[in-house]
mmCIF file of C-alpha atoms in Angstrom:
data_model
loop_
_atom_site.group_PDB
_atom_site.id
_atom_site.type_symbol
_atom_site.label_atom_id
_atom_site.label_comp_id
_atom_site.label_asym_id
_atom_site.label_seq_id
_atom_site.Cartn_x
_atom_site.Cartn_y
_atom_site.Cartn_z
ATOM 1 C CA MET A 1 9.082 -1.043 9.738
ATOM 2 C CA ILE A 2 7.991 -1.497 13.361
ATOM 3 C CA ASP A 3 9.347 -0.020 16.449
ATOM 4 C CA LEU A 4 12.420 -1.807 17.677
ATOM 5 C CA ARG A 5 11.595 -0.813 21.524
ATOM 6 C CA LEU A 6 8.553 -2.896 20.855
ATOM 7 C CA LEU A 7 10.167 -5.775 19.795
ATOM 8 C CA ARG A 8 12.617 -5.500 22.472
ATOM 9 C CA GLU A 9 9.935 -5.211 25.073
ATOM 10 C CA ASP A 10 7.534 -8.010 23.557
ATOM 11 C CA PRO A 11 9.156 -10.386 20.969
ATOM 12 C CA ASP A 12 6.539 -12.914 21.516
ATOM 13 C CA ARG A 13 3.954 -10.391 19.986
ATOM 14 C CA VAL A 14 6.100 -9.864 17.105
ATOM 15 C CA ARG A 15 6.750 -13.771 16.449
ATOM 16 C CA ALA A 16 2.727 -14.424 16.637
ATOM 17 C CA SER A 17 2.419 -11.741 14.067
ATOM 18 C CA GLN A 18 5.104 -13.438 11.655
ATOM 19 C CA ARG A 19 3.389 -16.738 12.291
ATOM 20 C CA ALA A 20 0.053 -15.657 11.410
ATOM 21 C CA ARG A 21 1.496 -13.942 8.116
ATOM 22 C CA GLY A 22 2.867 -17.068 7.405
ATOM 23 C CA GLU A 23 6.482 -15.515 7.720
ATOM 24 C CA ASP A 24 9.837 -16.561 8.983
ATOM 25 C CA VAL A 25 9.194 -16.632 12.593
ATOM 26 C CA ALA A 26 13.686 -17.073 13.008
ATOM 27 C CA LEU A 27 13.584 -13.436 11.610
ATOM 28 C CA VAL A 28 12.578 -12.028 15.194
ATOM 29 C CA ASP A 29 15.395 -13.802 16.783
ATOM 30 C CA ALA A 30 18.058 -12.773 14.317
ATOM 31 C CA LEU A 31 16.931 -9.010 14.519
ATOM 32 C CA LEU A 32 16.939 -8.968 18.323
ATOM 33 C CA SER A 33 20.507 -10.360 17.856
ATOM 34 C CA ALA A 34 21.518 -7.892 15.723
ATOM 35 C CA ASP A 35 19.929 -5.152 17.500
ATOM 36 C CA GLU A 36 21.823 -6.523 20.773
ATOM 37 C CA ARG A 37 24.993 -6.330 18.668
ATOM 38 C CA ARG A 38 24.478 -2.777 17.397
ATOM 39 C CA ARG A 39 23.594 -1.407 20.847
ATOM 40 C CA SER A 40 26.417 -3.332 22.895
ATOM 41 C CA SER A 41 29.123 -2.128 19.890
ATOM 42 C CA GLY A 42 27.469 1.400 20.194
ATOM 43 C CA VAL A 43 28.166 1.536 24.072
ATOM 44 C CA ARG A 44 31.764 -0.153 23.141
ATOM 45 C CA PHE A 45 32.626 2.646 20.825
ATOM 46 C CA ASP A 46 31.331 5.569 23.159
ATOM 47 C CA GLU A 47 33.524 3.985 26.125
ATOM 48 C CA LEU A 48 36.528 4.049 23.762
ATOM 49 C CA ARG A 49 36.268 7.372 22.473
ATOM 50 C CA SER A 50 35.721 8.710 25.847
ATOM 51 C CA GLU A 51 38.705 7.130 26.996
ATOM 52 C CA GLN A 52 40.596 8.285 23.997
ATOM 53 C CA LYS A 53 39.603 12.228 24.466
ATOM 54 C CA SER A 54 40.859 11.624 28.169
ATOM 55 C CA LEU A 55 44.008 9.943 27.077
ATOM 56 C CA GLY A 56 44.180 13.155 24.635
ATOM 57 C CA LYS A 57 44.408 15.703 27.481
ATOM 58 C CA LEU A 58 46.857 13.661 29.657
ATOM 59 C CA ILE A 59 49.761 13.329 27.138
ATOM 60 C CA PRO A 60 50.842 17.120 26.884
ATOM 61 C CA LYS A 61 50.849 16.968 30.686
ATOM 62 C CA ALA A 62 53.097 13.549 31.165
ATOM 63 C CA SER A 63 56.668 13.356 31.989
ATOM 64 C CA ALA A 64 58.834 11.644 29.318
ATOM 65 C CA ASP A 65 58.886 8.421 30.627
ATOM 66 C CA GLU A 66 54.911 8.282 30.944
ATOM 67 C CA LYS A 67 54.406 10.289 27.784
ATOM 68 C CA ALA A 68 55.875 7.232 25.709
ATOM 69 C CA GLU A 69 53.724 4.817 27.759
ATOM 70 C CA LEU A 70 50.486 6.955 26.793
ATOM 71 C CA LEU A 71 51.200 7.376 23.223
ATOM 72 C CA LYS A 72 51.534 3.387 22.747
ATOM 73 C CA ARG A 73 48.130 3.299 24.819
ATOM 74 C CA ALA A 74 46.995 6.264 22.292
ATOM 75 C CA GLU A 75 47.899 4.243 19.383
ATOM 76 C CA GLN A 76 45.924 0.930 20.144
ATOM 77 C CA LEU A 77 42.952 3.040 21.002
ATOM 78 C CA LYS A 78 43.097 4.486 17.873
ATOM 79 C CA ALA A 79 42.955 1.085 16.264
ATOM 80 C CA ASP A 80 40.413 -0.436 18.672
ATOM 81 C CA VAL A 81 37.939 3.272 18.011
ATOM 82 C CA LYS A 82 38.317 2.223 14.331
ATOM 83 C CA ALA A 83 37.369 -1.304 14.854
ATOM 84 C CA ALA A 84 34.581 -0.592 17.347
ATOM 85 C CA ASP A 85 33.457 2.016 15.025
ATOM 86 C CA ALA A 86 33.251 -0.618 11.823
ATOM 87 C CA GLU A 87 31.711 -3.185 14.281
ATOM 88 C CA ARG A 88 28.793 -0.636 14.873
ATOM 89 C CA ASP A 89 28.122 0.372 11.390
ATOM 90 C CA ALA A 90 28.064 -3.460 10.196
ATOM 91 C CA ALA A 91 25.707 -4.475 13.348
ATOM 92 C CA ASP A 92 23.486 -1.289 12.529
ATOM 93 C CA ALA A 93 23.301 -2.192 8.595
ATOM 94 C CA GLU A 94 22.322 -5.794 9.272
ATOM 95 C CA THR A 95 19.872 -4.521 11.818
ATOM 96 C CA GLN A 96 18.505 -2.362 9.181
ATOM 97 C CA GLU A 97 18.211 -5.217 6.591
ATOM 98 C CA LEU A 98 16.424 -7.336 8.905
ATOM 99 C CA LEU A 99 14.112 -4.883 9.858
ATOM 100 C CA LEU A 100 12.991 -4.071 6.506
ATOM 101 C CA LYS A 101 11.932 -7.666 5.986
ATOM 102 C CA LEU A 102 9.670 -7.599 9.153
ATOM 103 C CA GLY A 103 6.001 -7.080 8.139
ATOM 104 C CA ASN A 104 3.743 -4.747 9.932
ATOM 105 C CA LEU A 105 2.249 -6.007 13.363
ATOM 106 C CA VAL A 106 -1.145 -7.909 12.566
ATOM 107 C CA HIS A 107 -4.214 -6.274 14.320
ATOM 108 C CA PRO A 108 -5.237 -8.922 16.897
ATOM 109 C CA GLU A 109 -8.921 -8.977 15.329
ATOM 110 C CA VAL A 110 -7.604 -10.105 11.880
ATOM 111 C CA PRO A 111 -8.695 -13.553 10.980
ATOM 112 C CA VAL A 112 -5.916 -15.999 10.966
ATOM 113 C CA GLY A 113 -5.155 -17.838 7.870
ATOM 114 C CA GLY A 114 -4.636 -17.380 4.062
ATOM 115 C CA GLU A 115 -6.680 -15.937 1.124
ATOM 116 C CA GLU A 116 -9.763 -17.948 1.558
ATOM 117 C CA ASP A 117 -9.654 -17.566 5.191
ATOM 118 C CA PHE A 118 -11.599 -14.001 5.115
ATOM 119 C CA VAL A 119 -14.351 -13.203 7.577
ATOM 120 C CA THR A 120 -17.476 -11.473 5.824
ATOM 121 C CA LEU A 121 -18.241 -8.170 7.470
ATOM 122 C CA GLU A 122 -21.788 -7.267 5.787
ATOM 123 C CA THR A 123 -23.371 -7.838 2.456
ATOM 124 C CA HIS A 124 -25.110 -5.084 0.589
ATOM 125 C CA GLY A 125 -27.669 -4.885 -2.255
ATOM 126 C CA THR A 126 -29.384 -7.381 -4.308
ATOM 127 C CA ILE A 127 -28.161 -10.061 -6.750
ATOM 128 C CA ARG A 128 -30.406 -9.938 -9.802
ATOM 129 C CA ASP A 129 -31.801 -13.156 -10.873
ATOM 130 C CA PHE A 130 -31.035 -13.208 -14.352
ATOM 131 C CA GLY A 131 -32.840 -16.329 -15.057
ATOM 132 C CA ALA A 132 -36.119 -14.994 -13.509
ATOM 133 C CA GLU A 133 -35.979 -11.965 -16.086
ATOM 134 C CA GLY A 134 -35.263 -14.516 -18.870
ATOM 135 C CA ILE A 135 -31.742 -12.899 -19.654
ATOM 136 C CA GLU A 136 -29.017 -15.112 -20.374
ATOM 137 C CA PRO A 137 -25.861 -12.934 -19.028
ATOM 138 C CA LYS A 138 -23.036 -11.790 -21.333
ATOM 139 C CA ASP A 139 -19.754 -11.049 -19.843
ATOM 140 C CA HIS A 140 -17.985 -7.885 -19.660
ATOM 141 C CA LEU A 141 -15.949 -8.440 -22.606
ATOM 142 C CA GLU A 142 -18.844 -9.408 -24.984
ATOM 143 C CA LEU A 143 -20.904 -6.311 -23.544
ATOM 144 C CA GLY A 144 -17.950 -4.134 -24.106
ATOM 145 C CA GLN A 145 -17.201 -5.155 -27.863
ATOM 146 C CA LEU A 146 -21.084 -5.075 -28.440
ATOM 147 C CA LEU A 147 -20.776 -1.130 -27.320
ATOM 148 C CA GLY A 148 -17.697 -0.717 -28.757
ATOM 149 C CA ALA A 149 -16.317 0.109 -25.510
ATOM 150 C CA ILE A 150 -13.351 -2.259 -25.159
ATOM 151 C CA ASP A 151 -10.799 -3.687 -27.518
ATOM 152 C CA VAL A 152 -8.359 -6.412 -26.188
ATOM 153 C CA GLU A 153 -7.143 -7.821 -29.589
ATOM 154 C CA ARG A 154 -5.779 -4.453 -30.825
ATOM 155 C CA GLY A 155 -4.472 -3.973 -27.094
ATOM 156 C CA ALA A 156 -2.683 -7.189 -27.047
ATOM 157 C CA LYS A 157 -1.491 -6.368 -30.818
ATOM 158 C CA VAL A 158 0.158 -3.332 -29.785
ATOM 159 C CA SER A 159 1.422 -4.366 -26.449
ATOM 160 C CA GLY A 160 0.734 -7.984 -25.522
ATOM 161 C CA SER A 161 -1.499 -9.875 -23.185
ATOM 162 C CA ARG A 162 -3.366 -7.936 -20.529
ATOM 163 C CA PHE A 163 -3.353 -4.810 -22.164
ATOM 164 C CA TYR A 164 -6.192 -3.061 -23.784
ATOM 165 C CA PHE A 165 -8.127 -0.190 -25.498
ATOM 166 C CA LEU A 166 -11.114 1.350 -24.188
ATOM 167 C CA THR A 167 -12.790 2.981 -27.023
ATOM 168 C CA GLY A 168 -15.802 5.282 -27.613
ATOM 169 C CA VAL A 169 -18.175 4.989 -24.902
ATOM 170 C CA GLY A 170 -15.875 2.588 -23.309
ATOM 171 C CA ALA A 171 -12.972 5.894 -22.606
ATOM 172 C CA LEU A 172 -15.936 7.929 -21.911
ATOM 173 C CA LEU A 173 -17.047 5.911 -19.033
ATOM 174 C CA GLU A 174 -13.803 5.761 -17.698
ATOM 175 C CA LEU A 175 -13.628 9.394 -17.573
ATOM 176 C CA ALA A 176 -17.146 9.525 -15.999
ATOM 177 C CA LEU A 177 -15.672 7.218 -13.280
ATOM 178 C CA VAL A 178 -13.095 9.383 -12.536
ATOM 179 C CA ASN A 179 -14.752 12.586 -12.512
ATOM 180 C CA ALA A 180 -17.396 10.888 -9.982
ATOM 181 C CA ALA A 181 -15.089 9.431 -7.568
ATOM 182 C CA MET A 182 -13.152 12.656 -7.465
ATOM 183 C CA ALA A 183 -16.121 14.579 -6.854
ATOM 184 C CA GLN A 184 -17.283 12.299 -4.112
ATOM 185 C CA ALA A 185 -13.583 12.355 -2.496
ATOM 186 C CA THR A 186 -13.441 16.140 -2.602
ATOM 187 C CA ALA A 187 -16.955 16.448 -0.916
ATOM 188 C CA ALA A 188 -15.643 14.444 1.971
ATOM 189 C CA GLY A 189 -12.807 16.362 2.449
ATOM 190 C CA PHE A 190 -9.757 14.865 0.499
ATOM 191 C CA THR A 191 -7.137 17.104 -1.609
ATOM 192 C CA PRO A 192 -7.240 16.111 -5.450
ATOM 193 C CA MET A 193 -3.844 14.852 -6.637
ATOM 194 C CA LEU A 194 -2.314 13.830 -10.239
ATOM 195 C CA THR A 195 0.685 12.025 -8.906
ATOM 196 C CA PRO A 196 3.814 10.663 -10.800
ATOM 197 C CA ALA A 197 3.833 7.015 -11.912
ATOM 198 C CA LEU A 198 7.626 6.796 -11.691
ATOM 199 C CA VAL A 199 9.044 6.913 -8.024
ATOM 200 C CA ARG A 200 12.574 6.312 -6.786
ATOM 201 C CA PRO A 201 13.599 3.402 -4.690
ATOM 202 C CA GLN A 202 13.062 5.018 -1.782
ATOM 203 C CA SER A 203 9.603 5.828 -2.265
ATOM 204 C CA MET A 204 9.019 2.414 -3.452
ATOM 205 C CA ALA A 205 10.961 0.620 -0.398
ATOM 206 C CA GLY A 206 9.610 3.068 2.065
ATOM 207 C CA THR A 207 5.947 1.764 1.674
ATOM 208 C CA GLY A 208 6.808 -1.919 1.720
ATOM 209 C CA PHE A 209 6.547 -2.597 -2.089
ATOM 210 C CA LEU A 210 9.963 -3.836 -2.695
ATOM 211 C CA GLY A 211 9.331 -6.865 -0.475
ATOM 212 C CA GLN A 212 7.340 -9.762 -0.955
ATOM 213 C CA ALA A 213 5.536 -7.479 -3.703
ATOM 214 C CA SER A 214 8.693 -6.836 -5.554
ATOM 215 C CA GLN A 215 7.844 -9.358 -8.435
ATOM 216 C CA ASP A 216 4.945 -7.286 -9.172
ATOM 217 C CA VAL A 217 6.914 -4.288 -9.804
ATOM 218 C CA TYR A 218 8.178 -2.634 -13.128
ATOM 219 C CA HIS A 219 11.842 -1.381 -12.763
ATOM 220 C CA LEU A 220 13.781 0.602 -15.121
ATOM 221 C CA PRO A 221 17.183 -0.059 -14.312
ATOM 222 C CA ASN A 222 18.731 2.545 -16.531
ATOM 223 C CA ASP A 223 17.114 5.259 -14.451
ATOM 224 C CA ASP A 224 16.495 3.482 -11.341
ATOM 225 C CA LEU A 225 12.874 4.423 -11.217
ATOM 226 C CA TYR A 226 9.906 2.332 -10.579
ATOM 227 C CA LEU A 227 6.748 2.109 -12.237
ATOM 228 C CA VAL A 228 4.080 2.628 -9.397
ATOM 229 C CA GLY A 229 1.221 -0.175 -9.032
ATOM 230 C CA THR A 230 -0.663 2.347 -7.189
ATOM 231 C CA SER A 231 -0.538 6.041 -6.381
ATOM 232 C CA GLU A 232 -0.464 5.014 -2.624
ATOM 233 C CA VAL A 233 3.400 5.060 -2.956
ATOM 234 C CA ALA A 234 3.738 8.853 -4.435
ATOM 235 C CA LEU A 235 1.010 9.987 -1.836
ATOM 236 C CA ALA A 236 2.983 8.188 1.152
ATOM 237 C CA ALA A 237 6.320 9.559 0.158
ATOM 238 C CA TYR A 238 4.785 13.276 -0.734
ATOM 239 C CA HIS A 239 5.631 13.861 2.994
ATOM 240 C CA MET A 240 9.131 11.979 3.186
ATOM 241 C CA ASP A 241 11.642 13.564 5.395
ATOM 242 C CA GLU A 242 8.968 16.034 6.937
ATOM 243 C CA ILE A 243 7.565 16.715 10.512
ATOM 244 C CA ILE A 244 3.778 18.024 10.101
ATOM 245 C CA GLU A 245 2.511 20.065 12.752
ATOM 246 C CA ALA A 246 -0.213 18.039 14.653
ATOM 247 C CA ASP A 247 -3.046 20.730 14.066
ATOM 248 C CA ARG A 248 -2.817 19.959 10.436
ATOM 249 C CA LEU A 249 -4.026 16.211 10.677
ATOM 250 C CA PRO A 250 -5.949 14.659 9.240
ATOM 251 C CA LEU A 251 -4.461 15.042 6.159
ATOM 252 C CA ARG A 252 -6.163 13.508 3.120
ATOM 253 C CA TYR A 253 -5.507 13.162 -0.428
ATOM 254 C CA ALA A 254 -7.212 11.597 -3.266
ATOM 255 C CA GLY A 255 -4.704 10.735 -6.101
ATOM 256 C CA PHE A 256 -5.354 9.741 -9.787
ATOM 257 C CA SER A 257 -2.747 7.798 -11.603
ATOM 258 C CA PRO A 258 -2.151 5.353 -13.934
ATOM 259 C CA CYS A 259 -0.793 1.896 -12.358
ATOM 260 C CA PHE A 260 1.306 -1.105 -13.365
ATOM 261 C CA ARG A 261 1.482 -4.348 -12.371
ATOM 262 C CA ARG A 262 3.429 -7.480 -13.529
ATOM 263 C CA GLU A 263 0.635 -9.729 -12.508
ATOM 264 C CA ALA A 264 3.454 -12.587 -11.714
ATOM 265 C CA GLY A 265 2.108 -15.675 -10.148
ATOM 266 C CA SER A 266 -1.229 -15.098 -12.088
ATOM 267 C CA HIS A 267 -0.467 -17.261 -15.389
ATOM 268 C CA GLY A 268 -4.335 -18.636 -16.412
ATOM 269 C CA LYS A 269 -5.977 -16.618 -14.074
ATOM 270 C CA ASP A 270 -8.747 -13.947 -15.094
ATOM 271 C CA THR A 271 -7.053 -14.051 -18.762
ATOM 272 C CA ARG A 272 -10.012 -13.142 -20.256
ATOM 273 C CA GLY A 273 -11.240 -9.172 -20.761
ATOM 274 C CA ILE A 274 -10.120 -6.595 -18.610
ATOM 275 C CA PHE A 275 -10.325 -7.717 -15.013
ATOM 276 C CA ARG A 276 -6.558 -8.365 -14.255
ATOM 277 C CA VAL A 277 -4.430 -6.191 -16.570
ATOM 278 C CA HIS A 278 -1.040 -4.857 -16.386
ATOM 279 C CA GLN A 279 -1.823 -1.313 -17.034
ATOM 280 C CA PHE A 280 -5.173 0.618 -15.516
ATOM 281 C CA ASP A 281 -6.303 3.976 -13.898
ATOM 282 C CA LYS A 282 -7.301 4.407 -9.832
ATOM 283 C CA VAL A 283 -8.358 7.112 -7.695
ATOM 284 C CA GLU A 284 -7.137 6.339 -4.587
ATOM 285 C CA MET A 285 -7.924 7.570 -0.976
ATOM 286 C CA PHE A 286 -4.927 8.372 1.117
ATOM 287 C CA SER A 287 -4.605 9.622 5.178
ATOM 288 C CA TYR A 288 -2.093 10.678 7.504
ATOM 289 C CA VAL A 289 -3.252 10.489 10.777
ATOM 290 C CA ALA A 290 -2.088 10.298 14.682
ATOM 291 C CA PRO A 291 -1.830 7.086 15.565
ATOM 292 C CA GLU A 292 -4.059 6.766 18.017
ATOM 293 C CA ASP A 293 -7.016 7.767 15.175
ATOM 294 C CA SER A 294 -5.755 5.191 12.985
ATOM 295 C CA GLN A 295 -8.699 2.576 13.245
ATOM 296 C CA ALA A 296 -11.204 5.110 13.391
ATOM 297 C CA GLU A 297 -10.039 6.687 9.838
ATOM 298 C CA HIS A 298 -9.705 2.747 8.928
ATOM 299 C CA GLN A 299 -13.659 2.894 9.567
ATOM 300 C CA ARG A 300 -14.049 6.001 7.634
ATOM 301 C CA LEU A 301 -12.033 5.120 4.366
ATOM 302 C CA LEU A 302 -14.277 1.907 4.486
ATOM 303 C CA GLU A 303 -17.527 4.060 4.369
ATOM 304 C CA TRP A 304 -16.589 6.098 1.882
ATOM 305 C CA GLU A 305 -15.920 2.795 -0.364
ATOM 306 C CA LYS A 306 -19.230 1.483 0.519
ATOM 307 C CA GLN A 307 -20.840 4.875 -0.369
ATOM 308 C CA TRP A 308 -18.896 4.512 -3.638
ATOM 309 C CA LEU A 309 -20.181 1.141 -4.777
ATOM 310 C CA THR A 310 -23.251 2.006 -3.069
ATOM 311 C CA SER A 311 -24.164 4.887 -5.748
ATOM 312 C CA LEU A 312 -23.296 2.735 -8.372
ATOM 313 C CA GLU A 313 -25.925 0.395 -7.587
ATOM 314 C CA LEU A 314 -23.530 -2.811 -7.383
ATOM 315 C CA PRO A 315 -23.986 -5.843 -4.792
ATOM 316 C CA PHE A 316 -21.049 -6.291 -2.964
ATOM 317 C CA ARG A 317 -19.746 -7.517 0.336
ATOM 318 C CA VAL A 318 -17.207 -6.368 2.818
ATOM 319 C CA ILE A 319 -14.435 -8.645 4.163
ATOM 320 C CA ASP A 320 -11.848 -8.666 6.827
ATOM 321 C CA VAL A 321 -8.727 -10.075 4.817
ATOM 322 C CA ALA A 322 -7.127 -12.779 6.631
ATOM 323 C CA SER A 323 -3.136 -12.191 8.036
ATOM 324 C CA ALA A 324 -1.177 -13.833 5.471
ATOM 325 C CA ASP A 325 -3.163 -12.103 2.949
ATOM 326 C CA LEU A 326 -2.521 -8.831 4.143
ATOM 327 C CA GLY A 327 0.666 -7.696 2.446
ATOM 328 C CA SER A 328 3.566 -6.230 4.606
ATOM 329 C CA SER A 329 2.603 -2.604 4.872
ATOM 330 C CA ALA A 330 -0.941 -3.519 6.433
ATOM 331 C CA ALA A 331 -2.031 -4.244 10.262
ATOM 332 C CA ARG A 332 -5.459 -4.843 8.774
ATOM 333 C CA LYS A 333 -7.111 -4.876 5.468
ATOM 334 C CA PHE A 334 -10.917 -4.911 4.485
ATOM 335 C CA ASP A 335 -11.789 -5.377 1.042
ATOM 336 C CA CYS A 336 -15.318 -4.615 -0.831
ATOM 337 C CA GLU A 337 -15.921 -7.322 -3.139
ATOM 338 C CA ALA A 338 -18.565 -6.898 -5.974
ATOM 339 C CA TRP A 339 -20.586 -9.499 -7.512
ATOM 340 C CA ILE A 340 -19.773 -10.733 -10.881
ATOM 341 C CA PRO A 341 -22.963 -12.047 -12.438
ATOM 342 C CA THR A 342 -20.996 -14.242 -14.961
ATOM 343 C CA GLN A 343 -18.538 -15.554 -12.915
ATOM 344 C CA GLY A 344 -21.165 -16.269 -10.011
ATOM 345 C CA LYS A 345 -18.851 -14.993 -7.019
ATOM 346 C CA TYR A 346 -17.612 -11.632 -5.533
ATOM 347 C CA ARG A 347 -14.527 -10.260 -6.799
ATOM 348 C CA GLU A 348 -12.404 -7.474 -5.211
ATOM 349 C CA LEU A 349 -13.170 -3.924 -6.097
ATOM 350 C CA THR A 350 -11.678 -2.089 -3.687
ATOM 351 C CA SER A 351 -9.279 -2.351 -0.337
ATOM 352 C CA THR A 352 -8.752 -0.341 2.461
ATOM 353 C CA SER A 353 -5.252 -1.025 4.514
ATOM 354 C CA ASP A 354 -4.548 0.448 7.996
ATOM 355 C CA CYS A 355 -0.610 0.841 7.910
ATOM 356 C CA THR A 356 -0.226 2.319 11.451
ATOM 357 C CA GLU A 357 3.390 3.550 11.779
ATOM 358 C CA PHE A 358 4.951 1.118 9.443
ATOM 359 C CA GLN A 359 5.246 3.367 6.431
ATOM 360 C CA SER A 360 6.145 6.887 8.217
ATOM 361 C CA ARG A 361 9.074 5.056 10.019
ATOM 362 C CA ARG A 362 10.479 4.004 6.911
ATOM 363 C CA LEU A 363 9.724 7.142 5.234
ATOM 364 C CA SER A 364 10.746 9.319 8.407
ATOM 365 C CA ILE A 365 7.223 11.253 8.405
ATOM 366 C CA ARG A 366 6.447 12.623 11.933
ATOM 367 C CA VAL A 367 4.090 14.723 13.491
ATOM 368 C CA ARG A 368 4.721 17.143 16.447
ATOM 369 C CA GLU A 369 2.637 17.768 19.350
ATOM 370 C CA GLY A 370 4.345 20.658 21.428
ATOM 371 C CA LYS A 371 7.863 19.311 21.929
ATOM 372 C CA GLN A 372 6.975 15.665 21.241
ATOM 373 C CA VAL A 373 7.893 14.416 17.597
ATOM 374 C CA ARG A 374 6.771 11.125 17.018
ATOM 375 C CA PRO A 375 5.624 8.742 13.685
ATOM 376 C CA LEU A 376 2.313 9.082 12.502
ATOM 377 C CA ALA A 377 -0.335 6.460 11.008
ATOM 378 C CA THR A 378 -0.850 6.137 6.843
ATOM 379 C CA LEU A 379 -3.790 4.263 5.579
ATOM 380 C CA ASN A 380 -4.898 4.022 2.099
ATOM 381 C CA GLY A 381 -8.229 2.772 0.318
ATOM 382 C CA THR A 382 -9.051 2.263 -3.053
ATOM 383 C CA LEU A 383 -12.262 4.272 -4.309
ATOM 384 C CA CYS A 384 -12.451 3.169 -8.132
ATOM 385 C CA ALA A 385 -10.123 0.892 -9.752
ATOM 386 C CA VAL A 386 -11.368 2.002 -13.287
ATOM 387 C CA PRO A 387 -11.280 -1.697 -15.239
ATOM 388 C CA ARG A 388 -12.497 -3.916 -12.628
ATOM 389 C CA THR A 389 -15.518 -0.970 -11.893
ATOM 390 C CA ILE A 390 -16.258 -1.439 -15.334
ATOM 391 C CA VAL A 391 -16.764 -4.782 -15.709
ATOM 392 C CA ALA A 392 -18.962 -4.675 -12.360
ATOM 393 C CA ILE A 393 -21.152 -1.984 -14.182
ATOM 394 C CA LEU A 394 -21.796 -3.827 -17.411
ATOM 395 C CA GLU A 395 -22.503 -7.322 -16.085
ATOM 396 C CA ASN A 396 -24.797 -6.046 -13.288
ATOM 397 C CA HIS A 397 -26.320 -3.398 -15.261
ATOM 398 C CA GLN A 398 -26.757 -5.198 -18.482
ATOM 399 C CA GLN A 399 -30.178 -5.504 -20.443
ATOM 400 C CA ALA A 400 -31.698 -8.355 -22.749
ATOM 401 C CA ASP A 401 -30.336 -6.692 -26.157
ATOM 402 C CA GLY A 402 -27.229 -6.142 -24.865
ATOM 403 C CA SER A 403 -27.385 -2.304 -24.078
ATOM 404 C CA VAL A 404 -26.429 -1.327 -20.306
ATOM 405 C CA ARG A 405 -28.365 0.908 -17.956
ATOM 406 C CA VAL A 406 -25.964 3.763 -16.484
ATOM 407 C CA PRO A 407 -26.104 4.397 -12.592
ATOM 408 C CA GLU A 408 -27.753 7.580 -11.811
ATOM 409 C CA VAL A 409 -24.388 9.075 -10.488
ATOM 410 C CA LEU A 410 -22.567 8.906 -13.667
ATOM 411 C CA ARG A 411 -25.252 10.127 -15.934
ATOM 412 C CA ARG A 412 -24.055 13.849 -15.584
ATOM 413 C CA TYR A 413 -20.626 13.141 -16.717
ATOM 414 C CA LEU A 414 -21.883 11.176 -19.739
ATOM 415 C CA GLY A 415 -23.930 13.715 -21.333
ATOM 416 C CA GLY A 416 -27.022 12.732 -19.708
ATOM 417 C CA ARG A 417 -27.063 9.399 -21.305
ATOM 418 C CA GLU A 418 -29.119 6.727 -19.347
ATOM 419 C CA VAL A 419 -28.358 3.646 -21.365
ATOM 420 C CA LEU A 420 -25.233 2.821 -23.308
ATOM 421 C CA GLU A 421 -26.302 1.247 -26.601
ATOM 422 C CA PRO A 422 -24.769 -1.379 -28.525
ATOM 423 C CA VAL A 423 -23.035 0.208 -31.906
ATOM 424 C CA ALA A 424 -24.061 -0.976 -35.421
ATOM 425 C CA LYS A 425 -21.246 -3.518 -36.986
#
């Protein structure tokens, strides 16, 4: 959530942020009104309680005639205090409810617009000219079937659409990717973490995934637990309700977990293969830093993502995501999109978001510097979302006979394999 003081001092900035997100601007005024009622009712409650205490001291000393009048006033004050307390609680609850609906403040450099209004910041690698090589590129599913690596038919039989099996060398390729990603993250100073896939409602809400993203979340009502769509949720909630000493920052974690997404609203999109699925594994980077360091940390996370994709020898571009496509927690987001030959376009492989103090305020995570205690900043960045990375590797490194060249960074984790060969049928 945002700082209420900032809302009071500069409501126009918050209105502009809501407008850029394509969200309800009227929410700002409703929140201002609720906050004013919360504060005024709090003042009234304090004044009445003070009068009540003073009256309590006068009654024992009063004469018989005065005491009757004072007792009458005490009864009225008791009712007034109770009413003021209820009014304060109601205004506070309304304020908190509205505050949780408000997205993070959009960074001033973020391009304004929807999904297609991003700005390309840089491009890396060379797109292969398969025509010049005399190759008709196969898509990842055809290649995966040739390699005995992907089985979507049995995935659908067992679990339904958008589920899959990674088999044989496909399973080994996932393990190689996870190990290589964790090795890079560990070398960069991240603490490896295996995180829970089920979390409580306060963890999910605290990271902002029960707002606009709630339709994509799986909920287990009998247990009131949520399946995470990213280990960001568990990593953000790891220090919930804690005060962290400033000299411990930055704290950096690399979480590996299964991820579950309903993919609501994606009917008809990416239905072939394993690009958009309901369950996948991912290595996620997560940072806790002082608020003034968040933009520099955001650039560092992006550099680690670029290092990873470069090591996989993939052509990719970096985009500055537009305001209406940010997600409620992010003030700014950069995506790295890899070239997918059979689609003829770049598709998202990694994403890194600067969430500033938005999540830490919701989760009550603070940093102590001397006598000062304040919210810190949280940031997240995908290092390796496994299925999409497999898609990009298979398609970009395929050879004419249906085999796939293994990027050098993965070979040590695949028993020295340099090429993945088609299996005999």
